[in-house]
PDB file of C-alpha atoms and ligand atoms in Angstrom:
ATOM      1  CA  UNK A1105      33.522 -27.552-200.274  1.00 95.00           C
ATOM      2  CA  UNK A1106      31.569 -26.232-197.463  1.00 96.00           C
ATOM      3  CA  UNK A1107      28.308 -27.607-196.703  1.00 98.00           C
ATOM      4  CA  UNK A1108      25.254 -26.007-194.863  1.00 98.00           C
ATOM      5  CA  UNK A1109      22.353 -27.909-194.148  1.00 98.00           C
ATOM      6  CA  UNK A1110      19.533 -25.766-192.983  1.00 98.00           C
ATOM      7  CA  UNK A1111      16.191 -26.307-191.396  1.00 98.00           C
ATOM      8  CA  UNK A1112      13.909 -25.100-194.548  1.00 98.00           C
ATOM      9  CA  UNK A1113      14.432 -23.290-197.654  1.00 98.00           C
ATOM     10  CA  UNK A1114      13.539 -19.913-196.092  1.00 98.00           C
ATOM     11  CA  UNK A1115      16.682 -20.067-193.809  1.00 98.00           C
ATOM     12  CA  UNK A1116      18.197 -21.433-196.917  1.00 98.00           C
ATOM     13  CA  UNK A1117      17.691 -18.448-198.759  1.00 98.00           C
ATOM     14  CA  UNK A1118      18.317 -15.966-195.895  1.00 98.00           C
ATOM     15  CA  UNK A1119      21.709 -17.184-195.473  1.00 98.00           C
ATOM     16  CA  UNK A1120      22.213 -17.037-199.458  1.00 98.00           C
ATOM     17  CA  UNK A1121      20.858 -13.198-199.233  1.00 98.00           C
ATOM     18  CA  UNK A1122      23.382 -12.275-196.922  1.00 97.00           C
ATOM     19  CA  UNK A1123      25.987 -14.012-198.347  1.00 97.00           C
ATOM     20  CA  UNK A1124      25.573 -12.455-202.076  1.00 97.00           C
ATOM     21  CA  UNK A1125      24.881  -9.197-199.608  1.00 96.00           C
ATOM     22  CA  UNK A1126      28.340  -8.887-198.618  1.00 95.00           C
ATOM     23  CA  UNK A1127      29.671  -8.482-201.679  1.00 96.00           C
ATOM     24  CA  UNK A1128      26.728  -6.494-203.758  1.00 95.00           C
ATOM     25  CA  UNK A1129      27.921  -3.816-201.790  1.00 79.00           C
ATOM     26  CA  UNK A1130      31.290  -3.730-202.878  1.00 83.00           C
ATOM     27  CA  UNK A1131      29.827  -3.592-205.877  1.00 87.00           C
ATOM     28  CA  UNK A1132      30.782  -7.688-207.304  1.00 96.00           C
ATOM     29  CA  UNK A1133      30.162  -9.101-210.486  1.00 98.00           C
ATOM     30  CA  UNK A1134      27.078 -11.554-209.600  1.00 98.00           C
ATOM     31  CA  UNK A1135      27.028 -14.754-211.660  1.00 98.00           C
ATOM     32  CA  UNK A1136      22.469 -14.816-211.667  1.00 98.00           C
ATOM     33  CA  UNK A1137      21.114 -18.192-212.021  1.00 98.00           C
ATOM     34  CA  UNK A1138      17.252 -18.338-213.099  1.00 97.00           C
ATOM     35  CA  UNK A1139      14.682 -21.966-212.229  1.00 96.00           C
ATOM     36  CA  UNK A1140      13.163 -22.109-208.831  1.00 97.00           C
ATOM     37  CA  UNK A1141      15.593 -22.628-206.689  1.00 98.00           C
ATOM     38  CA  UNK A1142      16.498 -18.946-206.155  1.00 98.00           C
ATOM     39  CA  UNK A1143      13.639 -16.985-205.993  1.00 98.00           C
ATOM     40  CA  UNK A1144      13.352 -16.663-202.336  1.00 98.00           C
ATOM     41  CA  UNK A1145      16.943 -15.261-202.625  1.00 98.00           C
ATOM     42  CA  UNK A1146      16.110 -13.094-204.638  1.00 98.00           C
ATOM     43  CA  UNK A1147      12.899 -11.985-202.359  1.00 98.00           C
ATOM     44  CA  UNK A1148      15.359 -11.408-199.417  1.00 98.00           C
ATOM     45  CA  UNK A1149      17.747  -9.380-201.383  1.00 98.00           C
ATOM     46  CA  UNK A1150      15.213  -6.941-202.590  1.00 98.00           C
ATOM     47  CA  UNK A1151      14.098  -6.740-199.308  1.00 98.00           C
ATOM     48  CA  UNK A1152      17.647  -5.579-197.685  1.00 98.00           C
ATOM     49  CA  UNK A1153      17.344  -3.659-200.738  1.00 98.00           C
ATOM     50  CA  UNK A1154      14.166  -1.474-199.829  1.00 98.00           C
ATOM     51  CA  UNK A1155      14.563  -1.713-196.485  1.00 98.00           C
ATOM     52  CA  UNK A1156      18.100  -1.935-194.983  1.00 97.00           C
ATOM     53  CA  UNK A1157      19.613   0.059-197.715  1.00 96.00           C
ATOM     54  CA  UNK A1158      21.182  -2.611-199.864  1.00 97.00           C
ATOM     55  CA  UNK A1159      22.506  -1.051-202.781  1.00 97.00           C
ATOM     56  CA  UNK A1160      23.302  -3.192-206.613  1.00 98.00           C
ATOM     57  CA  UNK A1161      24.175   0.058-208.465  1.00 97.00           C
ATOM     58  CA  UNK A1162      27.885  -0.833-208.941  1.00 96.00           C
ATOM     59  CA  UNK A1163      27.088  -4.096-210.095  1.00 98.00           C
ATOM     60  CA  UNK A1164      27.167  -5.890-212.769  1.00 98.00           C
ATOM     61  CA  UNK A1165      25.228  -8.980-213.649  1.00 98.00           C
ATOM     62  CA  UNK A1166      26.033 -12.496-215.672  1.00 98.00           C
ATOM     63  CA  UNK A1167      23.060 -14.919-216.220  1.00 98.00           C
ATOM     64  CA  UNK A1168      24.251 -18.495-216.385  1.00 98.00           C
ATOM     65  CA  UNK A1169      21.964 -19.525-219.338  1.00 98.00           C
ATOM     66  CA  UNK A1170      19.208 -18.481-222.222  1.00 98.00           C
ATOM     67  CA  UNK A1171      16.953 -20.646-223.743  1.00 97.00           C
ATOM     68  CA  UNK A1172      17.362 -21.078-227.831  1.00 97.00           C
ATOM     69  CA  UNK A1173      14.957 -19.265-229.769  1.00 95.00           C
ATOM     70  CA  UNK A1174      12.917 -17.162-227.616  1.00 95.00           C
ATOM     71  CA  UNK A1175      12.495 -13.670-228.101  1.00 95.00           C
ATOM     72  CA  UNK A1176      13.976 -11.835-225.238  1.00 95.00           C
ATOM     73  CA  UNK A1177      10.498 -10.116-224.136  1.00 95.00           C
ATOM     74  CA  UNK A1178       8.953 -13.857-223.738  1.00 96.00           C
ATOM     75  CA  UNK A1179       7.756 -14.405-220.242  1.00 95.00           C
ATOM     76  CA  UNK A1180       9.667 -17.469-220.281  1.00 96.00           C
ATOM     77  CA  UNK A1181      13.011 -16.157-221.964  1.00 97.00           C
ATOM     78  CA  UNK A1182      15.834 -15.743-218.989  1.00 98.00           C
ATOM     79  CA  UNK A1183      16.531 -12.432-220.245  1.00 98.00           C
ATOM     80  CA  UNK A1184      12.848 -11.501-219.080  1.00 98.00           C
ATOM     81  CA  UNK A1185      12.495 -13.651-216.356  1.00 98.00           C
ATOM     82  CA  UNK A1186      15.584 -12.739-214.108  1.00 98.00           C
ATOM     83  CA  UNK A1187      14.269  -8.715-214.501  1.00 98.00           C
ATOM     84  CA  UNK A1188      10.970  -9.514-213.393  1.00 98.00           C
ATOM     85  CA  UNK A1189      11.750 -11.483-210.770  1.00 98.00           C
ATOM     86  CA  UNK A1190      15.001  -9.291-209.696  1.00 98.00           C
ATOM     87  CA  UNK A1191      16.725  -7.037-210.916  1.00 98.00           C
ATOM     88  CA  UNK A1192      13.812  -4.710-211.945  1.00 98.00           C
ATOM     89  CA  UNK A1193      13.364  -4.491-208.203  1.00 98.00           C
ATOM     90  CA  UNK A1194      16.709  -3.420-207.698  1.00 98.00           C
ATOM     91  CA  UNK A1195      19.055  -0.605-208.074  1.00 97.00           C
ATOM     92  CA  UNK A1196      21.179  -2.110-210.581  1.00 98.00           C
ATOM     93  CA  UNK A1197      21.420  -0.644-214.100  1.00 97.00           C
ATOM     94  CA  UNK A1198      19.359  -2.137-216.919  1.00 98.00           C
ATOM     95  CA  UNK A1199      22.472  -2.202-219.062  1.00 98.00           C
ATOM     96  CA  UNK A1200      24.217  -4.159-216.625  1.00 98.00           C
ATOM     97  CA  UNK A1201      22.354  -7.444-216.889  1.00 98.00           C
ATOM     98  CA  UNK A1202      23.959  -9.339-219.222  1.00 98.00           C
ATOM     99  CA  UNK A1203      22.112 -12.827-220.595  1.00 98.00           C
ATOM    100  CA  UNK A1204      23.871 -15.031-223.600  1.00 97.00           C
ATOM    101  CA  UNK A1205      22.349 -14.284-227.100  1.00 95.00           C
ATOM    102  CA  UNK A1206      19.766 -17.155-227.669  1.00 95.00           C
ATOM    103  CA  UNK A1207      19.102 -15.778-230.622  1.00 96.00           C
ATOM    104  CA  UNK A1208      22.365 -15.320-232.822  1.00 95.00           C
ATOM    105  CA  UNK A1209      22.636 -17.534-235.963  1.00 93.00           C
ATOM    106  CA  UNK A1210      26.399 -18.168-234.688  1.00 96.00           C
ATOM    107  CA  UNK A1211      26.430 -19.948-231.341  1.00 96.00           C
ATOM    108  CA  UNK A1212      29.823 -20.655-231.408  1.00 96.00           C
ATOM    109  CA  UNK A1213      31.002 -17.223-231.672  1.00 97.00           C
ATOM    110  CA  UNK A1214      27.827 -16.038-229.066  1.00 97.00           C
ATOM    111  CA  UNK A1215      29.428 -18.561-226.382  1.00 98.00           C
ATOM    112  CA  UNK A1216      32.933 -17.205-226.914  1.00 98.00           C
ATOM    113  CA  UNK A1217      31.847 -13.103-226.956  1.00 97.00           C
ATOM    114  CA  UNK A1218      29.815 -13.935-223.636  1.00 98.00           C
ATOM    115  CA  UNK A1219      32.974 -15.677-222.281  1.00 98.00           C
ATOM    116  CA  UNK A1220      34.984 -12.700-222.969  1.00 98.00           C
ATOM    117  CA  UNK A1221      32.146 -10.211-221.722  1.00 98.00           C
ATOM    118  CA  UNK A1222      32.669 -11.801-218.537  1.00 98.00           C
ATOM    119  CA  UNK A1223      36.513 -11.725-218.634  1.00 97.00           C
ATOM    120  CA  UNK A1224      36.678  -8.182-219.441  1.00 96.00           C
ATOM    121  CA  UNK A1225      33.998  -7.349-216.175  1.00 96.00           C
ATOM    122  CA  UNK A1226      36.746  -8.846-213.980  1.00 96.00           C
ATOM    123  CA  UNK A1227      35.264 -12.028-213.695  1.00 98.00           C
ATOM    124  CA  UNK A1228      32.753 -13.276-211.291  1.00 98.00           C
ATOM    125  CA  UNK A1229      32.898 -12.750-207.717  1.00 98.00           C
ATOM    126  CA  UNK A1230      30.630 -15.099-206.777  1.00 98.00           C
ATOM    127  CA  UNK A1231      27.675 -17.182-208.907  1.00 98.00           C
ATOM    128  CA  UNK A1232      24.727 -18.226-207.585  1.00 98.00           C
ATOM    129  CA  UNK A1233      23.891 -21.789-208.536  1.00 98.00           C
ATOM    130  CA  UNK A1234      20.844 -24.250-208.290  1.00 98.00           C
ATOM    131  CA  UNK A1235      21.213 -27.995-209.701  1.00 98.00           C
ATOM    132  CA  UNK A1236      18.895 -30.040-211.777  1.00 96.00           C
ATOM    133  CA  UNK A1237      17.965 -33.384-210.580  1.00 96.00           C
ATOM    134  CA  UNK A1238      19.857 -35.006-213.121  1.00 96.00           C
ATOM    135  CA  UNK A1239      23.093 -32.869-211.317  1.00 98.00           C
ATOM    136  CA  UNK A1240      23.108 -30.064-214.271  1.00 98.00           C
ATOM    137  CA  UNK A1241      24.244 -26.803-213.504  1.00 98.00           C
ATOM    138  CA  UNK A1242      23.657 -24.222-215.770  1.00 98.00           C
ATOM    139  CA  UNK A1243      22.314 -26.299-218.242  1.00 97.00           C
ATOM    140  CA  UNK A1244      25.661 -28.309-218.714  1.00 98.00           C
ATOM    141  CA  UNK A1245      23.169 -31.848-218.881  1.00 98.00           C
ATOM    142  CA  UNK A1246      25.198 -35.116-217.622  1.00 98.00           C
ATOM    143  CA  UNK A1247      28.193 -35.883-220.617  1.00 97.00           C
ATOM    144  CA  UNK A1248      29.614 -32.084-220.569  1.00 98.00           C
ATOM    145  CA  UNK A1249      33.247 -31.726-220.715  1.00 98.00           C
ATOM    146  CA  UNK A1250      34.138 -30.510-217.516  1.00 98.00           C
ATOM    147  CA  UNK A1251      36.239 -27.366-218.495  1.00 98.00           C
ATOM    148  CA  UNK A1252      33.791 -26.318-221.478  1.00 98.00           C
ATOM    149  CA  UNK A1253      33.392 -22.756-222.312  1.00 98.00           C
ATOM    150  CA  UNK A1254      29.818 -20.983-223.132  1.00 98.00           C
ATOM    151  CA  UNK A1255      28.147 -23.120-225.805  1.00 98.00           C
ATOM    152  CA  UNK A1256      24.836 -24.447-227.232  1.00 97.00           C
ATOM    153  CA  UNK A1257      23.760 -27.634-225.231  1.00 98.00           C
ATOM    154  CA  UNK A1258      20.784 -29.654-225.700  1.00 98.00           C
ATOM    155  CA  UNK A1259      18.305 -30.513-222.590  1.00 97.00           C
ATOM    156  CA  UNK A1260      17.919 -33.288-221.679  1.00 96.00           C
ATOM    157  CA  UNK A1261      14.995 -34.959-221.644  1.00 95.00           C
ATOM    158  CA  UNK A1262      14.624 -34.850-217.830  1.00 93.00           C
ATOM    159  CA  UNK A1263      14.965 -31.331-217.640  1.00 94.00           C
ATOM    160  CA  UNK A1264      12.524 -30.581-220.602  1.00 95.00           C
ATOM    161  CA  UNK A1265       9.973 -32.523-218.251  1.00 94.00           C
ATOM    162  CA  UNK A1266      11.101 -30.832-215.302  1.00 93.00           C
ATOM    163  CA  UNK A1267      10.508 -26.942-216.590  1.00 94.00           C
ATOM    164  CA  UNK A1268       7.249 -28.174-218.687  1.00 95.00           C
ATOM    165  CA  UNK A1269       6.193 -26.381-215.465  1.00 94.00           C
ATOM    166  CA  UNK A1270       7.181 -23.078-216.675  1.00 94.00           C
ATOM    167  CA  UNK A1271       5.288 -23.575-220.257  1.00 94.00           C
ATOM    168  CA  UNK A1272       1.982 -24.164-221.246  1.00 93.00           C
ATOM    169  CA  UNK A1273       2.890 -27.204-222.500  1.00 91.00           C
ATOM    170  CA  UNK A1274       5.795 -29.610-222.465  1.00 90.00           C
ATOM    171  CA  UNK A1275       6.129 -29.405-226.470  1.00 93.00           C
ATOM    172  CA  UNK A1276       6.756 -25.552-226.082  1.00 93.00           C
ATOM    173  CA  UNK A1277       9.986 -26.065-223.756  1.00 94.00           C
ATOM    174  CA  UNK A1278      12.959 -25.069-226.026  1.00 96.00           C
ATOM    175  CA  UNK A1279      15.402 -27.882-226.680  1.00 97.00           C
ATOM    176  CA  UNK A1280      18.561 -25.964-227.129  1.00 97.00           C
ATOM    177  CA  UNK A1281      19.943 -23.379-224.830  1.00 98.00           C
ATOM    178  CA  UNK A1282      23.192 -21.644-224.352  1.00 98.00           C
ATOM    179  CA  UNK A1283      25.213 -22.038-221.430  1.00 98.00           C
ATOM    180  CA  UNK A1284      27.735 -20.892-219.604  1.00 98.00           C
ATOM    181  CA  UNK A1285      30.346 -24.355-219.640  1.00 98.00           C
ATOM    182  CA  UNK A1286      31.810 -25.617-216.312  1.00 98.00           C
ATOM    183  CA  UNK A1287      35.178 -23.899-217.592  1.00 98.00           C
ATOM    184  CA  UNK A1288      33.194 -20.569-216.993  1.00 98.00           C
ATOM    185  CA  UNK A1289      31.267 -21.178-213.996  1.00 98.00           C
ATOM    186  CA  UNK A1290      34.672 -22.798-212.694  1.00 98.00           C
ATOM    187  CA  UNK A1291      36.653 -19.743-212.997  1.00 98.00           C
ATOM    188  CA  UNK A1292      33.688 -17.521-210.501  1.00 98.00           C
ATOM    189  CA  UNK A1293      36.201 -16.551-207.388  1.00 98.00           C
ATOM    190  CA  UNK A1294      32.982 -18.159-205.180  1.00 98.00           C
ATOM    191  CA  UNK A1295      30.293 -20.783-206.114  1.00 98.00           C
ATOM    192  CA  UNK A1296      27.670 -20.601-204.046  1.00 98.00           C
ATOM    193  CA  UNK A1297      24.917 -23.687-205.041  1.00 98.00           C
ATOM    194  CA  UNK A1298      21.109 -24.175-203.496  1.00 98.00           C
ATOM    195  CA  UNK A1299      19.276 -26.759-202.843  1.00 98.00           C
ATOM    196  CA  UNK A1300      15.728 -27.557-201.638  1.00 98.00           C
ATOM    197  CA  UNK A1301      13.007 -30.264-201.595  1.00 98.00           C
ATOM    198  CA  UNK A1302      13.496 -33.878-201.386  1.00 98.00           C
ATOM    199  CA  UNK A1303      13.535 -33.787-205.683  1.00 97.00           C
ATOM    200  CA  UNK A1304      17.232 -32.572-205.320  1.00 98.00           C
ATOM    201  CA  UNK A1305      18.779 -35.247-202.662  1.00 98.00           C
ATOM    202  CA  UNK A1306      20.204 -37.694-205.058  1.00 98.00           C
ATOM    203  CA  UNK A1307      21.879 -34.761-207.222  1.00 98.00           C
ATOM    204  CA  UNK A1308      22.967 -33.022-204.021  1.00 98.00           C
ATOM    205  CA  UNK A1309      24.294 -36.959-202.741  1.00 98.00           C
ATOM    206  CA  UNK A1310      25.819 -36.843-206.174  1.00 98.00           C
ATOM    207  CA  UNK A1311      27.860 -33.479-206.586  1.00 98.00           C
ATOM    208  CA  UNK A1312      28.945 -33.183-202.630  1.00 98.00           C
ATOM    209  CA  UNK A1313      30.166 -37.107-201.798  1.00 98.00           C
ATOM    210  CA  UNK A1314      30.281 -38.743-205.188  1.00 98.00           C
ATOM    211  CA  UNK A1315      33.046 -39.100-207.754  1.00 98.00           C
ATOM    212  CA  UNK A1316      33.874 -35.933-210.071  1.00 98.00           C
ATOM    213  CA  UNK A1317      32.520 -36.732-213.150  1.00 98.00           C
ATOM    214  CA  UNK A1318      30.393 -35.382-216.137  1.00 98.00           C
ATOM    215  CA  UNK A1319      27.698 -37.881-215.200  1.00 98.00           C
ATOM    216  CA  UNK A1320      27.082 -35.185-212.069  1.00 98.00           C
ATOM    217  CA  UNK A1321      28.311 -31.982-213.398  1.00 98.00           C
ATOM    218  CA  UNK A1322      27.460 -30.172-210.362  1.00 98.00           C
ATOM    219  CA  UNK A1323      30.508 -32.176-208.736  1.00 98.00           C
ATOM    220  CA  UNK A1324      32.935 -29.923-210.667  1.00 98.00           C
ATOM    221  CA  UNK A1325      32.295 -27.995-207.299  1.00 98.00           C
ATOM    222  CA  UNK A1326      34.524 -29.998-205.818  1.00 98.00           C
ATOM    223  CA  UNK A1327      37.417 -28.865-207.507  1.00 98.00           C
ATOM    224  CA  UNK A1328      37.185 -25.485-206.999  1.00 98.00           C
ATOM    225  CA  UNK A1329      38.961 -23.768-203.991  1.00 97.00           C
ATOM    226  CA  UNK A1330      35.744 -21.504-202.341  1.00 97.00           C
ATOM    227  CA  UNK A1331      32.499 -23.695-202.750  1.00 98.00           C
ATOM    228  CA  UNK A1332      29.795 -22.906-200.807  1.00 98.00           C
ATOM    229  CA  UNK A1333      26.389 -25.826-200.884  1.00 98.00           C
ATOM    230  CA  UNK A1334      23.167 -24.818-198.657  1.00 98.00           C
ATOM    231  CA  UNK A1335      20.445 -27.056-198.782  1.00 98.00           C
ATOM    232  CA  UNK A1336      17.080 -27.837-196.509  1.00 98.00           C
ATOM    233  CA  UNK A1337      16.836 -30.580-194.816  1.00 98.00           C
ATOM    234  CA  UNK A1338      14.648 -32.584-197.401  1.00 98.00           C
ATOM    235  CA  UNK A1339      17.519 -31.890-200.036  1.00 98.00           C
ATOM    236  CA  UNK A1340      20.307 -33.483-197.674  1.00 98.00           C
ATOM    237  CA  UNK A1341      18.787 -36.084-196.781  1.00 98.00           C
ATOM    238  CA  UNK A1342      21.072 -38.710-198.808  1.00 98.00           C
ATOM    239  CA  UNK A1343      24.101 -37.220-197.292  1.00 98.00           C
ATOM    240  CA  UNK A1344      26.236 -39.485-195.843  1.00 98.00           C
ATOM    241  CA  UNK A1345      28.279 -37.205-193.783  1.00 98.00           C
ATOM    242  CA  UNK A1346      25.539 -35.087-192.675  1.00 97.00           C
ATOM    243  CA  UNK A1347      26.387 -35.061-189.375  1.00 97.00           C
ATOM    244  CA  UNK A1348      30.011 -33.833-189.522  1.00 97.00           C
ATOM    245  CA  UNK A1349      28.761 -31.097-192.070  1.00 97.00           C
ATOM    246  CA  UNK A1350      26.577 -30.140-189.170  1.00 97.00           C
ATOM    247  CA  UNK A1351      29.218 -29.960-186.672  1.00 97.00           C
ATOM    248  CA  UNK A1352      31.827 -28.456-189.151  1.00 95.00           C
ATOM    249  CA  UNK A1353      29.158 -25.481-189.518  1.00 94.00           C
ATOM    250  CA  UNK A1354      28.707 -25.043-185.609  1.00 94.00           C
ATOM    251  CA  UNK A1355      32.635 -25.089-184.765  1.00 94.00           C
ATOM    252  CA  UNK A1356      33.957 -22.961-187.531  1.00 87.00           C
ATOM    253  CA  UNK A1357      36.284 -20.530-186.312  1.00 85.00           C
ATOM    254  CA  UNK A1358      34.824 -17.187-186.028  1.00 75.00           C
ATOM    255  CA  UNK A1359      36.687 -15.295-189.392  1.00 73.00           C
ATOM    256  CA  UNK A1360      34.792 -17.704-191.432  1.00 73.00           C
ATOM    257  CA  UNK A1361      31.065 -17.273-190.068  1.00 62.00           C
ATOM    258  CA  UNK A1362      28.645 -15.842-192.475  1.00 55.00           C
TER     259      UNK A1362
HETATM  260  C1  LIG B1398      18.900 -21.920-214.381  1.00 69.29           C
HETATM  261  C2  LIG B1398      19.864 -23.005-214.418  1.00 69.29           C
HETATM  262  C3  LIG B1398      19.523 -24.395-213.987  1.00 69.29           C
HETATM  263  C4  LIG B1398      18.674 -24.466-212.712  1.00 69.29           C
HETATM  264  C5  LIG B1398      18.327 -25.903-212.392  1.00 69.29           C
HETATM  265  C6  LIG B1398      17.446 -26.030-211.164  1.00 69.29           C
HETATM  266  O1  LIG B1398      19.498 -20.711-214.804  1.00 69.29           O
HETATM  267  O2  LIG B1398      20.951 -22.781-214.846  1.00 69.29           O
HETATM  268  O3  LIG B1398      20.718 -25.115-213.766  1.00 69.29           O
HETATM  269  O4  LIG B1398      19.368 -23.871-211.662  1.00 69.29           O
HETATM  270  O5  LIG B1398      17.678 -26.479-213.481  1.00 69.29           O
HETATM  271  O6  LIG B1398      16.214 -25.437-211.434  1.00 69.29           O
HETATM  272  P1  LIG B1398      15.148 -25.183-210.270  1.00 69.29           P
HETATM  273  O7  LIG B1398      15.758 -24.204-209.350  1.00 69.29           O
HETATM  274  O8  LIG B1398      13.953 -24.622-210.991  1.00 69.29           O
HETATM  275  O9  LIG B1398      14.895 -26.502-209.642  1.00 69.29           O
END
């Protein structure tokens, strides 16, 4: 797992940009996440896209998540949310902006068609990742098998208080979602997982330098062979091996700078 710790989340998220830039071009399956996390991404990606000629329109698109029960033109729904914020600022087709089906009586067989959506795209070249504080990602909550597939999960209470933000109120959060499992994000060619603010330093302590174990999903990470982890400053400061992170990132041999 490679770990970049940068000043503040704007470097954070220019250094995402041109990471998911290098292979948007080549026209990649993108693995979307939704939450806070990435929006600044997202900023600097439709600004190489307006201004430095960034083009999406041979890719396609995988969301990680959808909440239960919303219609998919609620503000809140991911389905919405990800166009608004993205990929309606984009070149990228409509069509290819795929979300799971939060609204099928038959999440069982929802989980395992979006698994096999994703299959038949080629897979995921690289998905973009942010992490809850209780370690989540996606919205695999602390308990979840590590190899599950796409599948109904229910939030946890922690993260129902932490997007109450998003809602009016904290009684209008959904309780269910579905979600891509661990098994799916796992198989992504490259992971590449944000992280800002002081809120995420025990999850990012967690997932980079503790044990792999459902308690921290986000440690799956460390099992996979191409993990990327940029986070601010506030966000690594639990690290325990900050500093050779640091000097790892400013010796690496020149094939493997971003
Ligand atoms: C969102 C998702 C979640 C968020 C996580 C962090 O699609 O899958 O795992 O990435 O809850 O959310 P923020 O970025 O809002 O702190």
């Amino acid at each position: 797992m490679e770990i970049l710790i940068r000043p503040d989340p704007e470097d954070v998220a220019a250094l995402a940009a041109q990471i998911l830039a290098g292979y948007a071009g080549d026209g990649a399956t993108l693995g979307l996440a939704t939450g806070s996390t990435p929006l600044a991404t997202y900023q600097e990606l439709i600004r190489l896209h307006h201004h430095e000629g960034l083009s999406f329109s041979k890719c396609q698109a995988f969301l990680l998540d959808e909440y239960v029960g919303l219609p998919r033109d609620h503000e809140q729904s991911y389905y919405r949310t990800i166009r608004r914020e993205f990929t309606e600022h984009i070149d990228i087709d409509d069509s290819a902006v795929h979300s799971p089906d939060g609204l099928t009586e038959d999440s069982d067989a929802a989980g395992r068609a979006y698994d096999e959506a994703i299959q038949q795209s080629g897979g995921v070249d690289i998905q973009l990742l942010g992490v809850g504080t209780n370690g989540h990602i996606g919205f695999n909550e602390p308990g979840s098998s590590l190899s599950s597939p796409t599948r109904l999960k229910t939030l946890h209470p922690q993260t129902v208080k932490d997007n109450a933000r998003f809602f009016e109120r904290a009684a209008d959060v959904p309780r269910h979602v579905l979600t891509q499992g661990l098994g799916t994000i796992s198989r992504a060619r490259h992971l590449l997982l944000l992280a800002t603010g002081e809120g995420k330093a025990q999850a990012v302590a967690a997932l980079a330098e503790g044990p792999v174990s459902a308690r921290c999903p986000a440690s799956v990470l460390q099992l996979h062979p191409h993990a990327t982890v940029i986070v601010d400053e506030a966000a690594a400061q639990n690290l325990q091996d900050s500093e050779y992170y640091r000097y790892a990132d400013a010796n690496k041999p020149h094939w493997q700078r971003h």
